[in-house]
Amino acid sequence: MGFSDFQGNPDTVRRLREMLARDHFPHGVIFTGPRGAGKYTLAQMVSKTMNCLERPQTDGLPDFCGRCSNCERIAQADALDERFDEAVEARENLRDTDKKETRILIQTFPDALVIPPDPPQMLVKVDQVRHVTGNIYYRPAEGRQKTYIFPESNFMKEAANALLKVLEEPPDYATLFLLAENSNALLPTIRSRCITLHLAPLPLEEIEADLAYRVEWNAAQKKLVARLSGGALGRARRFDLAGYVASRKDVLTLLQTALSSADHGTLFRATESYRAGAEGKEKTDQLIATFYIVLEDLLFLKHGTAELVRNIDIQNELAAMASSVSFQWISSAVDRLGEVQSGMRRNLLRSLSLDALEAALEV
Ligand SMILES: [Zn+2]
């Protein structure tokens, strides 16, 4: 276990490890890159290296053992989604008065804090940053360095200002990691106090090769997942192919019904299964996300850039569809989809809004 487990972006990883080898690691580090590119994994690896009790070296550079008690405790936060769900659930179970004052924080090791965006707005709030300010000026309790990871840099304004104050006067032993798809999400004054490292998407062949362990997928399915993950390994590994294909089938039914004024029976049976409630919402969210990808593919085909198409397994079907719609139609379909999304936020009946969507798309 160690940095050798990290796939891709070898130059960035080396640069980080060279900085770890020197005494002064930057106090603010921004990792940019697509969702699933490994930003959080890498920040966790740096945090382990800073606090590993074994302090191994590989290729002449600092590494972490992954087995000592510090590495193990930090690693408990590797499963970020699970820890996040637990923290949210724990808050849900509090009394209302306490609920308001409890911010979502993840701490599995005294000197490593993860500060996820706070639901339901999914923004980092000023109280969360205040927690950092109140804690960062105490020397590490058990480790050598203190690390603070913000997995998504969506800060409320006040929170961003509070963060800036910390970055202006950080203690020697602390590093803040700000992870973002795009560094524009952060204030220029914050960016100027951090070093920014970009994690580029991996070549699709590398992702396909990594998916070798998914024995249930054939070569074409691995290729499809690599494309749909946009070069982000984490997304590829977590990809729910069966769910995606089911959802895409419904998108195609909806499109075919709209474009051929075909019998509405099939469509009705498909949309009927999109019920209200949490399960229905998840299903509808996935349908909408899939719909956007299909529409984008139709655009690629119309623009003559077929090499960018992601749904490669149904490319012929999509090409036929692309030739029967106009740019104008695609653009209004995107608008209608946006309306369904905002309708969902207002809790309109889902099956109803999907049928309305189909009607609006008829040519
Ligand atoms: Zn260790």
mmCIF file of C-alpha atoms and ligand atoms in Angstrom:
data_model
loop_
_atom_site.group_PDB
_atom_site.id
_atom_site.type_symbol
_atom_site.label_atom_id
_atom_site.label_comp_id
_atom_site.label_asym_id
_atom_site.label_seq_id
_atom_site.Cartn_x
_atom_site.Cartn_y
_atom_site.Cartn_z
ATOM 1 C CA MET A 1 0.000 0.000 0.000
ATOM 2 C CA GLY A 2 1.211 3.506 -0.755
ATOM 3 C CA PHE A 3 1.386 6.079 -3.533
ATOM 4 C CA SER A 4 1.925 3.267 -6.045
ATOM 5 C CA ASP A 5 -1.804 2.539 -5.616
ATOM 6 C CA PHE A 6 -2.664 5.888 -7.142
ATOM 7 C CA GLN A 7 -3.484 5.607 -10.842
ATOM 8 C CA GLY A 8 -2.492 8.282 -13.311
ATOM 9 C CA ASN A 9 -1.012 11.778 -13.073
ATOM 10 C CA PRO A 10 2.455 10.509 -12.081
ATOM 11 C CA ASP A 11 4.072 13.959 -12.423
ATOM 12 C CA THR A 12 1.643 15.556 -9.988
ATOM 13 C CA VAL A 13 2.078 12.731 -7.498
ATOM 14 C CA ARG A 14 5.863 13.014 -7.750
ATOM 15 C CA ARG A 15 5.731 16.766 -7.210
ATOM 16 C CA LEU A 16 3.645 16.297 -4.079
ATOM 17 C CA ARG A 17 6.033 13.702 -2.729
ATOM 18 C CA GLU A 18 9.015 15.943 -3.432
ATOM 19 C CA MET A 19 7.294 18.659 -1.448
ATOM 20 C CA LEU A 20 6.721 16.159 1.360
ATOM 21 C CA ALA A 21 10.441 15.347 1.313
ATOM 22 C CA ARG A 22 11.282 18.983 1.976
ATOM 23 C CA ASP A 23 10.469 20.368 5.373
ATOM 24 C CA HIS A 24 7.939 22.968 4.371
ATOM 25 C CA PHE A 25 4.818 21.630 2.784
ATOM 26 C CA PRO A 26 2.483 24.360 1.468
ATOM 27 C CA HIS A 27 -0.292 25.401 3.856
ATOM 28 C CA GLY A 28 -2.914 25.627 1.155
ATOM 29 C CA VAL A 29 -3.211 23.102 -1.667
ATOM 30 C CA ILE A 30 -5.919 23.172 -4.313
ATOM 31 C CA PHE A 31 -6.555 19.999 -6.286
ATOM 32 C CA THR A 32 -8.599 20.522 -9.420
ATOM 33 C CA GLY A 33 -9.939 17.916 -11.796
ATOM 34 C CA PRO A 34 -13.168 16.146 -12.752
ATOM 35 C CA ARG A 35 -15.281 14.343 -10.186
ATOM 36 C CA GLY A 36 -13.761 10.918 -9.628
ATOM 37 C CA ALA A 37 -10.274 11.950 -10.774
ATOM 38 C CA GLY A 38 -8.809 11.012 -7.392
ATOM 39 C CA LYS A 39 -8.516 14.417 -5.710
ATOM 40 C CA TYR A 40 -9.771 13.167 -2.355
ATOM 41 C CA THR A 41 -7.807 9.910 -2.533
ATOM 42 C CA LEU A 42 -4.619 11.872 -3.124
ATOM 43 C CA ALA A 43 -5.282 14.328 -0.289
ATOM 44 C CA GLN A 44 -5.871 11.374 2.036
ATOM 45 C CA MET A 45 -2.589 9.817 0.888
ATOM 46 C CA VAL A 46 -0.700 13.019 1.704
ATOM 47 C CA SER A 47 -2.395 13.179 5.101
ATOM 48 C CA LYS A 48 -1.326 9.587 5.828
ATOM 49 C CA THR A 49 2.235 10.264 4.697
ATOM 50 C CA MET A 50 2.462 13.287 6.985
ATOM 51 C CA ASN A 51 1.381 11.233 9.978
ATOM 52 C CA CYS A 52 2.508 7.676 9.216
ATOM 53 C CA LEU A 53 4.417 6.110 12.125
ATOM 54 C CA GLU A 54 6.548 3.921 9.847
ATOM 55 C CA ARG A 55 7.560 6.727 7.457
ATOM 56 C CA PRO A 56 8.630 4.411 4.611
ATOM 57 C CA GLN A 57 10.430 5.692 1.507
ATOM 58 C CA THR A 58 9.814 4.348 -1.969
ATOM 59 C CA ASP A 59 11.787 5.495 -5.019
ATOM 60 C CA GLY A 60 13.679 7.719 -2.591
ATOM 61 C CA LEU A 61 10.567 9.723 -1.694
ATOM 62 C CA PRO A 62 8.238 9.770 1.332
ATOM 63 C CA ASP A 63 5.396 7.266 1.338
ATOM 64 C CA PHE A 64 2.926 5.848 3.853
ATOM 65 C CA CYS A 65 2.642 2.295 5.167
ATOM 66 C CA GLY A 66 -1.144 1.994 5.308
ATOM 67 C CA ARG A 67 -0.838 -0.390 8.272
ATOM 68 C CA CYS A 68 0.181 1.671 11.308
ATOM 69 C CA SER A 69 -2.485 2.920 13.669
ATOM 70 C CA ASN A 70 -2.281 6.481 12.310
ATOM 71 C CA CYS A 71 -2.622 5.346 8.676
ATOM 72 C CA GLU A 72 -5.477 3.056 9.645
ATOM 73 C CA ARG A 73 -7.379 5.717 11.503
ATOM 74 C CA ILE A 74 -6.989 8.255 8.711
ATOM 75 C CA ALA A 75 -8.066 5.551 6.244
ATOM 76 C CA GLN A 76 -11.398 5.211 8.022
ATOM 77 C CA ALA A 77 -12.318 8.447 6.270
ATOM 78 C CA ASP A 78 -11.339 7.035 2.835
ATOM 79 C CA ALA A 79 -14.943 5.896 2.406
ATOM 80 C CA LEU A 80 -16.117 9.482 2.357
ATOM 81 C CA ASP A 81 -19.684 8.833 1.195
ATOM 82 C CA GLU A 82 -20.310 6.347 4.002
ATOM 83 C CA ARG A 83 -18.814 8.584 6.705
ATOM 84 C CA PHE A 84 -20.816 11.500 5.331
ATOM 85 C CA ASP A 85 -24.082 9.538 5.429
ATOM 86 C CA GLU A 86 -23.356 8.474 9.004
ATOM 87 C CA ALA A 87 -22.663 12.056 10.068
ATOM 88 C CA VAL A 88 -25.858 13.301 8.413
ATOM 89 C CA GLU A 89 -27.884 10.518 10.001
ATOM 90 C CA ALA A 90 -26.382 11.223 13.429
ATOM 91 C CA ARG A 91 -27.451 14.831 13.077
ATOM 92 C CA GLU A 92 -30.954 13.822 11.972
ATOM 93 C CA ASN A 93 -31.345 11.933 15.226
ATOM 94 C CA LEU A 94 -30.546 14.949 17.374
ATOM 95 C CA ARG A 95 -33.100 17.160 19.070
ATOM 96 C CA ASP A 96 -34.184 20.044 16.855
ATOM 97 C CA THR A 97 -32.346 22.660 18.899
ATOM 98 C CA ASP A 98 -29.070 20.708 18.707
ATOM 99 C CA LYS A 99 -29.580 19.897 15.047
ATOM 100 C CA LYS A 100 -29.300 23.525 14.052
ATOM 101 C CA GLU A 101 -25.981 23.927 15.800
ATOM 102 C CA THR A 102 -24.411 20.724 14.570
ATOM 103 C CA ARG A 103 -22.276 20.961 11.473
ATOM 104 C CA ILE A 104 -21.205 17.981 9.406
ATOM 105 C CA LEU A 105 -17.557 17.146 10.064
ATOM 106 C CA ILE A 106 -15.642 13.903 9.661
ATOM 107 C CA GLN A 107 -12.816 13.113 12.013
ATOM 108 C CA THR A 108 -11.396 9.616 12.354
ATOM 109 C CA PHE A 109 -7.958 10.770 13.548
ATOM 110 C CA PRO A 110 -7.408 13.718 15.917
ATOM 111 C CA ASP A 111 -5.187 15.622 13.478
ATOM 112 C CA ALA A 112 -7.071 14.996 10.250
ATOM 113 C CA LEU A 113 -10.386 16.716 9.678
ATOM 114 C CA VAL A 114 -12.623 16.403 6.623
ATOM 115 C CA ILE A 115 -15.118 19.196 6.081
ATOM 116 C CA PRO A 116 -17.758 18.202 3.502
ATOM 117 C CA PRO A 117 -20.377 20.641 2.232
ATOM 118 C CA ASP A 118 -23.317 20.808 4.613
ATOM 119 C CA PRO A 119 -26.703 19.509 3.410
ATOM 120 C CA PRO A 120 -29.314 20.260 2.240
ATOM 121 C CA GLN A 121 -27.746 23.261 0.452
ATOM 122 C CA MET A 122 -24.464 21.360 0.048
ATOM 123 C CA LEU A 123 -22.382 24.409 0.843
ATOM 124 C CA VAL A 124 -19.537 24.785 3.302
ATOM 125 C CA LYS A 125 -20.932 27.001 6.055
ATOM 126 C CA VAL A 126 -19.172 29.559 8.168
ATOM 127 C CA ASP A 127 -19.666 27.476 11.338
ATOM 128 C CA GLN A 128 -17.748 24.651 9.723
ATOM 129 C CA VAL A 129 -14.839 26.938 8.923
ATOM 130 C CA ARG A 130 -15.040 28.397 12.438
ATOM 131 C CA HIS A 131 -14.567 24.884 13.717
ATOM 132 C CA VAL A 132 -11.322 24.794 11.726
ATOM 133 C CA THR A 133 -10.251 28.201 13.059
ATOM 134 C CA GLY A 134 -10.963 27.106 16.608
ATOM 135 C CA ASN A 135 -8.879 23.979 16.228
ATOM 136 C CA ILE A 136 -6.024 24.708 13.855
ATOM 137 C CA TYR A 137 -3.896 26.768 16.270
ATOM 138 C CA TYR A 138 -3.515 23.866 18.720
ATOM 139 C CA ARG A 139 -0.459 21.772 17.918
ATOM 140 C CA PRO A 140 -1.052 18.257 16.538
ATOM 141 C CA ALA A 141 -2.264 15.911 19.257
ATOM 142 C CA GLU A 142 -0.939 12.620 17.936
ATOM 143 C CA GLY A 143 0.496 13.187 14.499
ATOM 144 C CA ARG A 144 3.238 15.422 13.124
ATOM 145 C CA GLN A 145 1.002 17.533 10.903
ATOM 146 C CA LYS A 146 -2.613 18.589 10.871
ATOM 147 C CA THR A 147 -4.629 18.259 7.699
ATOM 148 C CA TYR A 148 -7.981 19.774 6.758
ATOM 149 C CA ILE A 149 -9.652 18.489 3.620
ATOM 150 C CA PHE A 150 -12.557 20.284 1.957
ATOM 151 C CA PRO A 151 -13.799 17.631 -0.535
ATOM 152 C CA GLU A 152 -15.915 20.187 -2.416
ATOM 153 C CA SER A 153 -15.002 23.843 -2.425
ATOM 154 C CA ASN A 154 -18.504 25.263 -2.488
ATOM 155 C CA PHE A 155 -18.174 27.896 0.209
ATOM 156 C CA MET A 156 -20.801 30.289 1.404
ATOM 157 C CA LYS A 157 -19.470 33.807 1.175
ATOM 158 C CA GLU A 158 -18.858 34.233 4.899
ATOM 159 C CA ALA A 159 -17.229 30.819 5.034
ATOM 160 C CA ALA A 160 -14.864 31.737 2.208
ATOM 161 C CA ASN A 161 -13.877 34.913 4.046
ATOM 162 C CA ALA A 162 -13.259 33.000 7.255
ATOM 163 C CA LEU A 163 -11.148 30.519 5.315
ATOM 164 C CA LEU A 164 -9.122 33.319 3.830
ATOM 165 C CA LYS A 165 -8.214 34.514 7.328
ATOM 166 C CA VAL A 166 -6.832 31.062 8.172
ATOM 167 C CA LEU A 167 -4.835 30.978 4.962
ATOM 168 C CA GLU A 168 -3.364 34.382 5.753
ATOM 169 C CA GLU A 169 -1.873 33.131 9.009
ATOM 170 C CA PRO A 170 -1.613 29.361 8.938
ATOM 171 C CA PRO A 171 0.400 27.594 11.640
ATOM 172 C CA ASP A 172 3.570 25.776 10.478
ATOM 173 C CA TYR A 173 2.202 22.295 10.994
ATOM 174 C CA ALA A 174 -1.138 22.629 9.148
ATOM 175 C CA THR A 175 -2.228 22.131 5.553
ATOM 176 C CA LEU A 176 -5.628 22.826 4.064
ATOM 177 C CA PHE A 177 -6.690 20.920 0.969
ATOM 178 C CA LEU A 178 -9.350 22.488 -1.205
ATOM 179 C CA LEU A 179 -10.765 20.163 -3.834
ATOM 180 C CA ALA A 180 -12.681 21.542 -6.789
ATOM 181 C CA GLU A 181 -13.579 20.534 -10.303
ATOM 182 C CA ASN A 182 -12.480 23.968 -11.383
ATOM 183 C CA SER A 183 -10.383 26.467 -9.425
ATOM 184 C CA ASN A 184 -12.674 29.314 -10.578
ATOM 185 C CA ALA A 185 -15.028 28.136 -7.837
ATOM 186 C CA LEU A 186 -12.597 29.723 -5.370
ATOM 187 C CA LEU A 187 -11.962 33.386 -4.614
ATOM 188 C CA PRO A 188 -8.844 34.755 -6.315
ATOM 189 C CA THR A 189 -7.572 35.838 -2.884
ATOM 190 C CA ILE A 190 -7.806 32.210 -1.718
ATOM 191 C CA ARG A 191 -6.218 30.871 -4.886
ATOM 192 C CA SER A 192 -3.270 33.220 -4.545
ATOM 193 C CA ARG A 193 -2.440 31.750 -1.125
ATOM 194 C CA CYS A 194 -2.450 28.156 -2.311
ATOM 195 C CA ILE A 195 -0.596 26.056 -4.806
ATOM 196 C CA THR A 196 -2.890 24.524 -7.408
ATOM 197 C CA LEU A 197 -2.328 21.070 -8.832
ATOM 198 C CA HIS A 198 -4.485 19.680 -11.593
ATOM 199 C CA LEU A 199 -5.454 16.037 -11.956
ATOM 200 C CA ALA A 200 -5.999 15.412 -15.642
ATOM 201 C CA PRO A 201 -8.425 12.776 -16.913
ATOM 202 C CA LEU A 202 -6.811 9.426 -17.632
ATOM 203 C CA PRO A 203 -6.579 8.025 -21.153
ATOM 204 C CA LEU A 204 -9.620 5.851 -21.828
ATOM 205 C CA GLU A 205 -7.434 2.779 -22.467
ATOM 206 C CA GLU A 206 -6.009 3.076 -18.944
ATOM 207 C CA ILE A 207 -9.494 3.159 -17.469
ATOM 208 C CA GLU A 208 -10.560 0.173 -19.542
ATOM 209 C CA ALA A 209 -7.468 -1.728 -18.382
ATOM 210 C CA ASP A 210 -8.195 -0.852 -14.761
ATOM 211 C CA LEU A 211 -11.715 -2.261 -15.144
ATOM 212 C CA ALA A 212 -10.297 -5.725 -15.874
ATOM 213 C CA TYR A 213 -11.486 -6.820 -12.428
ATOM 214 C CA ARG A 214 -15.122 -6.200 -13.419
ATOM 215 C CA VAL A 215 -15.381 -9.673 -14.900
ATOM 216 C CA GLU A 216 -19.134 -9.311 -15.320
ATOM 217 C CA TRP A 217 -18.541 -6.666 -18.035
ATOM 218 C CA ASN A 218 -17.406 -7.571 -21.543
ATOM 219 C CA ALA A 219 -14.868 -5.489 -23.491
ATOM 220 C CA ALA A 220 -17.543 -3.315 -25.130
ATOM 221 C CA GLN A 221 -19.143 -2.590 -21.756
ATOM 222 C CA LYS A 222 -15.791 -1.588 -20.248
ATOM 223 C CA LYS A 223 -15.222 0.705 -23.188
ATOM 224 C CA LEU A 224 -18.636 2.268 -22.673
ATOM 225 C CA VAL A 225 -18.035 2.824 -18.944
ATOM 226 C CA ALA A 226 -14.610 4.386 -19.645
ATOM 227 C CA ARG A 227 -16.276 6.829 -22.056
ATOM 228 C CA LEU A 228 -19.140 7.671 -19.732
ATOM 229 C CA SER A 229 -16.749 8.312 -16.849
ATOM 230 C CA GLY A 230 -14.904 10.990 -18.778
ATOM 231 C CA GLY A 231 -11.456 9.747 -17.805
ATOM 232 C CA ALA A 232 -12.228 9.746 -14.085
ATOM 233 C CA LEU A 233 -11.196 6.458 -12.560
ATOM 234 C CA GLY A 234 -13.231 6.833 -9.390
ATOM 235 C CA ARG A 235 -16.371 7.316 -11.416
ATOM 236 C CA ALA A 236 -15.560 4.342 -13.624
ATOM 237 C CA ARG A 237 -15.038 2.099 -10.606
ATOM 238 C CA ARG A 238 -18.310 3.159 -9.016
ATOM 239 C CA PHE A 239 -20.278 3.151 -12.264
ATOM 240 C CA ASP A 240 -23.724 1.532 -12.091
ATOM 241 C CA LEU A 241 -23.883 0.241 -15.645
ATOM 242 C CA ALA A 242 -27.111 -1.717 -15.239
ATOM 243 C CA GLY A 243 -28.857 1.336 -13.791
ATOM 244 C CA TYR A 244 -27.511 3.549 -16.548
ATOM 245 C CA VAL A 245 -28.608 1.212 -19.342
ATOM 246 C CA ALA A 246 -32.098 0.838 -17.835
ATOM 247 C CA SER A 247 -32.433 4.572 -17.606
ATOM 248 C CA ARG A 248 -31.136 5.078 -21.134
ATOM 249 C CA LYS A 249 -33.711 2.597 -22.429
ATOM 250 C CA ASP A 250 -36.444 4.837 -21.029
ATOM 251 C CA VAL A 251 -34.826 7.940 -22.519
ATOM 252 C CA LEU A 252 -34.792 6.264 -25.942
ATOM 253 C CA THR A 253 -38.432 5.190 -25.567
ATOM 254 C CA LEU A 254 -39.362 8.741 -24.739
ATOM 255 C CA LEU A 255 -37.392 10.142 -27.680
ATOM 256 C CA GLN A 256 -38.712 7.572 -30.137
ATOM 257 C CA THR A 257 -42.274 8.209 -29.066
ATOM 258 C CA ALA A 258 -41.797 11.949 -29.473
ATOM 259 C CA LEU A 259 -40.004 11.741 -32.808
ATOM 260 C CA SER A 260 -42.198 9.185 -34.540
ATOM 261 C CA SER A 261 -45.517 10.063 -32.901
ATOM 262 C CA ALA A 262 -45.605 6.364 -32.178
ATOM 263 C CA ASP A 263 -48.021 4.550 -29.939
ATOM 264 C CA HIS A 264 -47.822 5.999 -26.417
ATOM 265 C CA GLY A 265 -48.395 2.657 -24.695
ATOM 266 C CA THR A 266 -44.709 1.792 -24.316
ATOM 267 C CA LEU A 267 -43.920 5.260 -23.086
ATOM 268 C CA PHE A 268 -46.748 5.140 -20.599
ATOM 269 C CA ARG A 269 -45.518 1.852 -19.176
ATOM 270 C CA ALA A 270 -42.025 3.329 -18.858
ATOM 271 C CA THR A 271 -42.962 6.624 -17.225
ATOM 272 C CA GLU A 272 -45.495 4.958 -14.942
ATOM 273 C CA SER A 273 -42.624 3.378 -13.033
ATOM 274 C CA TYR A 274 -41.273 6.823 -12.060
ATOM 275 C CA ARG A 275 -43.189 7.183 -8.851
ATOM 276 C CA ALA A 276 -43.004 9.852 -6.210
ATOM 277 C CA GLY A 277 -40.914 9.253 -3.096
ATOM 278 C CA ALA A 278 -37.209 8.872 -2.582
ATOM 279 C CA GLU A 279 -36.805 5.921 -4.941
ATOM 280 C CA GLY A 280 -38.733 7.646 -7.695
ATOM 281 C CA LYS A 281 -36.705 10.790 -7.241
ATOM 282 C CA GLU A 282 -33.445 8.912 -7.583
ATOM 283 C CA LYS A 283 -34.750 7.160 -10.692
ATOM 284 C CA THR A 284 -35.896 10.432 -12.233
ATOM 285 C CA ASP A 285 -32.590 12.151 -11.393
ATOM 286 C CA GLN A 286 -30.750 9.386 -13.177
ATOM 287 C CA LEU A 287 -33.117 9.599 -16.152
ATOM 288 C CA ILE A 288 -32.479 13.324 -16.473
ATOM 289 C CA ALA A 289 -28.695 12.926 -16.170
ATOM 290 C CA THR A 290 -28.795 10.210 -18.823
ATOM 291 C CA PHE A 291 -31.035 12.328 -21.018
ATOM 292 C CA TYR A 292 -28.465 15.145 -21.039
ATOM 293 C CA ILE A 293 -25.729 12.719 -22.108
ATOM 294 C CA VAL A 294 -27.881 11.365 -24.950
ATOM 295 C CA LEU A 295 -28.759 14.884 -26.127
ATOM 296 C CA GLU A 296 -25.086 15.863 -26.041
ATOM 297 C CA ASP A 297 -24.245 12.799 -28.111
ATOM 298 C CA LEU A 298 -26.911 13.836 -30.633
ATOM 299 C CA LEU A 299 -25.184 17.215 -30.810
ATOM 300 C CA PHE A 300 -21.784 15.621 -31.397
ATOM 301 C CA LEU A 301 -23.280 13.587 -34.224
ATOM 302 C CA LYS A 302 -24.922 16.608 -35.793
ATOM 303 C CA HIS A 303 -21.662 18.552 -35.551
ATOM 304 C CA GLY A 304 -19.811 15.720 -37.298
ATOM 305 C CA THR A 305 -17.705 14.946 -34.219
ATOM 306 C CA ALA A 306 -18.786 11.342 -33.830
ATOM 307 C CA GLU A 307 -15.502 10.481 -32.084
ATOM 308 C CA LEU A 308 -16.776 12.347 -29.022
ATOM 309 C CA VAL A 309 -19.927 10.239 -28.702
ATOM 310 C CA ARG A 310 -20.054 8.399 -25.396
ATOM 311 C CA ASN A 311 -22.949 5.991 -26.005
ATOM 312 C CA ILE A 312 -20.820 4.115 -28.533
ATOM 313 C CA ASP A 313 -22.833 0.899 -28.260
ATOM 314 C CA ILE A 314 -25.933 2.576 -29.708
ATOM 315 C CA GLN A 315 -24.169 5.001 -32.028
ATOM 316 C CA ASN A 316 -26.067 3.893 -35.149
ATOM 317 C CA GLU A 317 -29.393 4.345 -33.454
ATOM 318 C CA LEU A 318 -28.340 7.785 -32.243
ATOM 319 C CA ALA A 319 -27.061 8.751 -35.689
ATOM 320 C CA ALA A 320 -30.467 7.929 -37.187
ATOM 321 C CA MET A 321 -32.118 10.014 -34.510
ATOM 322 C CA ALA A 322 -29.695 12.909 -35.033
ATOM 323 C CA SER A 323 -30.568 13.096 -38.698
ATOM 324 C CA SER A 324 -34.250 13.503 -37.893
ATOM 325 C CA VAL A 325 -33.896 16.424 -35.456
ATOM 326 C CA SER A 326 -32.640 19.983 -35.827
ATOM 327 C CA PHE A 327 -30.170 21.907 -33.655
ATOM 328 C CA GLN A 328 -33.145 23.985 -32.598
ATOM 329 C CA TRP A 329 -34.995 20.886 -31.430
ATOM 330 C CA ILE A 330 -32.026 19.710 -29.355
ATOM 331 C CA SER A 331 -31.660 23.088 -27.753
ATOM 332 C CA SER A 332 -35.343 23.261 -26.839
ATOM 333 C CA ALA A 333 -35.158 19.690 -25.524
ATOM 334 C CA VAL A 334 -32.395 20.836 -23.166
ATOM 335 C CA ASP A 335 -34.635 23.688 -22.005
ATOM 336 C CA ARG A 336 -37.602 21.350 -21.438
ATOM 337 C CA LEU A 337 -35.373 19.027 -19.435
ATOM 338 C CA GLY A 338 -34.376 21.973 -17.261
ATOM 339 C CA GLU A 339 -38.070 22.634 -16.663
ATOM 340 C CA VAL A 340 -38.661 19.046 -15.564
ATOM 341 C CA GLN A 341 -35.781 19.422 -13.141
ATOM 342 C CA SER A 342 -37.149 22.584 -11.614
ATOM 343 C CA GLY A 343 -40.629 20.985 -11.526
ATOM 344 C CA MET A 344 -39.146 18.136 -9.535
ATOM 345 C CA ARG A 345 -37.684 20.561 -7.061
ATOM 346 C CA ARG A 346 -41.195 21.842 -6.517
ATOM 347 C CA ASN A 347 -42.342 18.252 -6.104
ATOM 348 C CA LEU A 348 -44.657 18.030 -9.090
ATOM 349 C CA LEU A 349 -45.855 14.563 -9.924
ATOM 350 C CA ARG A 350 -42.975 12.910 -11.662
ATOM 351 C CA SER A 351 -44.760 10.609 -14.081
ATOM 352 C CA LEU A 352 -46.890 13.542 -15.127
ATOM 353 C CA SER A 353 -43.935 15.770 -15.883
ATOM 354 C CA LEU A 354 -42.223 13.049 -17.932
ATOM 355 C CA ASP A 355 -45.314 12.617 -20.119
ATOM 356 C CA ALA A 356 -45.471 16.386 -20.496
ATOM 357 C CA LEU A 357 -41.819 16.346 -21.500
ATOM 358 C CA GLU A 358 -42.545 13.820 -24.225
ATOM 359 C CA ALA A 359 -45.462 15.881 -25.518
ATOM 360 C CA ALA A 360 -43.272 18.988 -25.630
ATOM 361 C CA LEU A 361 -40.636 17.161 -27.670
ATOM 362 C CA GLU A 362 -43.016 15.926 -30.373
ATOM 363 C CA VAL A 363 -42.031 17.171 -33.808
HETATM 364 ZN ZN ZN B 1 1.530 4.254 8.407
#
